[in-house]
Amino acid sequence: MSASELSAASAPLAILGGPAVCSAPWPKWPDAGGRSRDSLLEVLESSRWAVSGPWTGRPPLDMEFATRFAAFVGARWCVPVDHGSSALLAALTALDVGPGDEVIVPGLTWVACASAVLRAGGIPILVDIDPNTLCLSPAAVEAAITPRTAAILAVHLYSAMAEMDELSRIAAAAGVPILEDAAQAHGALWRGRGAGSLGAIGTFSMQQGKVLTSGEGGAAVTSDAGLRDRLERLRGDGRRYTASAQRVIGRQDLEEVGGLQGWNMHLSEFQAALLLEGLEQLPEQNARRAQAAQFLDGEFDGLEGVATIRPYPGNTHRTYYHYVLRIEPDAWAGRSIDVACEAVSAELGVWIHPPYQPLNVHPLFQPQRHPFARLPGWTAKLDPRRFELPEAHRQADRAMLFHHSMLLGDERHLAAIVESVAKVQRYAHLLPIHTSNHDQHRHGH
Ligand SMILES: *Cc1c(COP(=O)(O)O)cnc(C)c1O
């Protein structure tokens, strides 16, 4: 639709009571496709519901998923866990991050990245981002390295990977490992290598909104035999799978190894069943999302006041947790990102929202109120307000996120995304400057 047709046909905006751009329903997420219903029933009747259940003569689905997911990522091993947050905690602990150790964390990411560091006893060091990818700025990481740095947590955010060449160089020079959080990047590639396989350990979330999901769930992957062994015991209260020759039907399938302090972070067999089915669909869905995103990039690159993500050249295959637009307030009559998102949501009939609030002001990140803050000198060290994150704040005030399930829509859905953004921009001057709740973001994952 041309701009002149829009002005005649589409004013006023849906949020102001006008007709919406899109009334078609959006693709459902998650969508129980393939054999997932049958697989769940098979688990139900199998009398093996948990990793800690008895050996039935058949490898548990947890193990089958681990094998398949490691191959998908291109790592030697995968250790499935109950949440992405648990994967981070197990990974940090496996890497020997402990009390007082500093871990570099991007200032713009889900709160679990920083709170996992705190749970491991570490001090989250919040570092600013690169505006083109919304991922860690390598220069800012380099400037934040100290003799107490114990790890760099590289997060691949929304639809772009962090600059893994530069980060690997900086990490090697400092003699610290990279922990890759690929919770939003299942299947992305860096110079042909899978996201999650480039650091010492890679972690994933299979929470409801993620591109591979069992409602709740997670995994850690590694190609280091020692780390794999630690991860397996950490997630299993110090236990690991019994060597296959020693398995006895009806007996617990775990041997008590100990040697470190673990917790129960096992995934259930129901979840593993869903993940095995989801993994079957993932490559085709990732390809469809990438194709849709390419179409949207082409459309939006011509629209003034709107910029798309500019991935690093090394990010040879992108995946999409959210499709991201960055809008220039000047070209949108100075309206806040919350107002713009609400107006686009009304046009599309689906929730469009800004990114996370930066972690130095995020209401869910309160390390200075954690019991560790009672340790001498820790309150000041843990206070996130001591970090300056100007670029994270700039981008948090600009970015507009479209959930990956929207990219699984048809041509009409994609055209509606383009049209709704153009329409809201054109009539932005009709909108209030701020939302009624003073732009208090509530962005979830
Ligand atoms: C979702 C997510 C997590 C946490 O995963 P849960 O499964 O919700 O615990 C961690 N890091 C990132 C980047 C995420 O998107």
Short mmCIF file of C-alpha atoms in Angstrom, two decimals, residues 21-29 31 296 344-352 402-418 420:
data_model
loop_
_atom_site.label_atom_id
_atom_site.label_comp_id
_atom_site.label_asym_id
_atom_site.label_seq_id
_atom_site.Cartn_x
_atom_site.Cartn_y
_atom_site.Cartn_z
CA VAL A 21 -4.03 -3.32 9.76
CA CYS A 22 -4.30 -7.03 10.59
CA SER A 23 -7.23 -9.05 11.88
CA ALA A 24 -5.91 -12.50 10.89
CA PRO A 25 -4.84 -14.72 13.81
CA TRP A 26 -1.08 -15.13 14.28
CA PRO A 27 0.69 -18.51 14.39
CA LYS A 28 0.30 -20.22 17.75
CA TRP A 29 3.41 -20.65 19.93
CA ASP A 31 2.61 -25.39 18.62
CA LEU A 296 11.38 -7.56 6.42
CA VAL A 344 1.91 -1.15 16.51
CA SER A 345 0.48 -3.84 18.84
CA ALA A 346 -3.00 -2.42 18.27
CA GLU A 347 -2.54 -2.52 14.49
CA LEU A 348 -1.38 -6.15 14.55
CA GLY A 349 -3.43 -7.63 17.38
CA VAL A 350 -0.30 -9.12 18.95
CA TRP A 351 2.06 -7.97 21.70
CA ILE A 352 4.95 -5.88 20.38
CA PHE A 402 8.57 -8.90 17.10
CA HIS A 403 8.41 -12.44 18.54
CA HIS A 404 9.82 -15.21 16.34
CA SER A 405 6.44 -16.93 16.02
CA MET A 406 5.27 -13.94 13.91
CA LEU A 407 7.95 -14.82 11.36
CA LEU A 408 6.22 -18.18 10.86
CA GLY A 409 3.18 -16.33 9.47
CA ASP A 410 2.32 -16.12 5.78
CA GLU A 411 2.87 -13.27 3.30
CA ARG A 412 -0.15 -11.37 4.61
CA HIS A 413 1.27 -11.41 8.12
CA LEU A 414 4.63 -10.12 6.95
CA ALA A 415 3.04 -7.41 4.80
CA ALA A 416 0.96 -6.39 7.83
CA ILE A 417 4.10 -5.96 9.95
CA VAL A 418 5.57 -3.60 7.36
CA SER A 420 1.64 -1.30 10.59
#
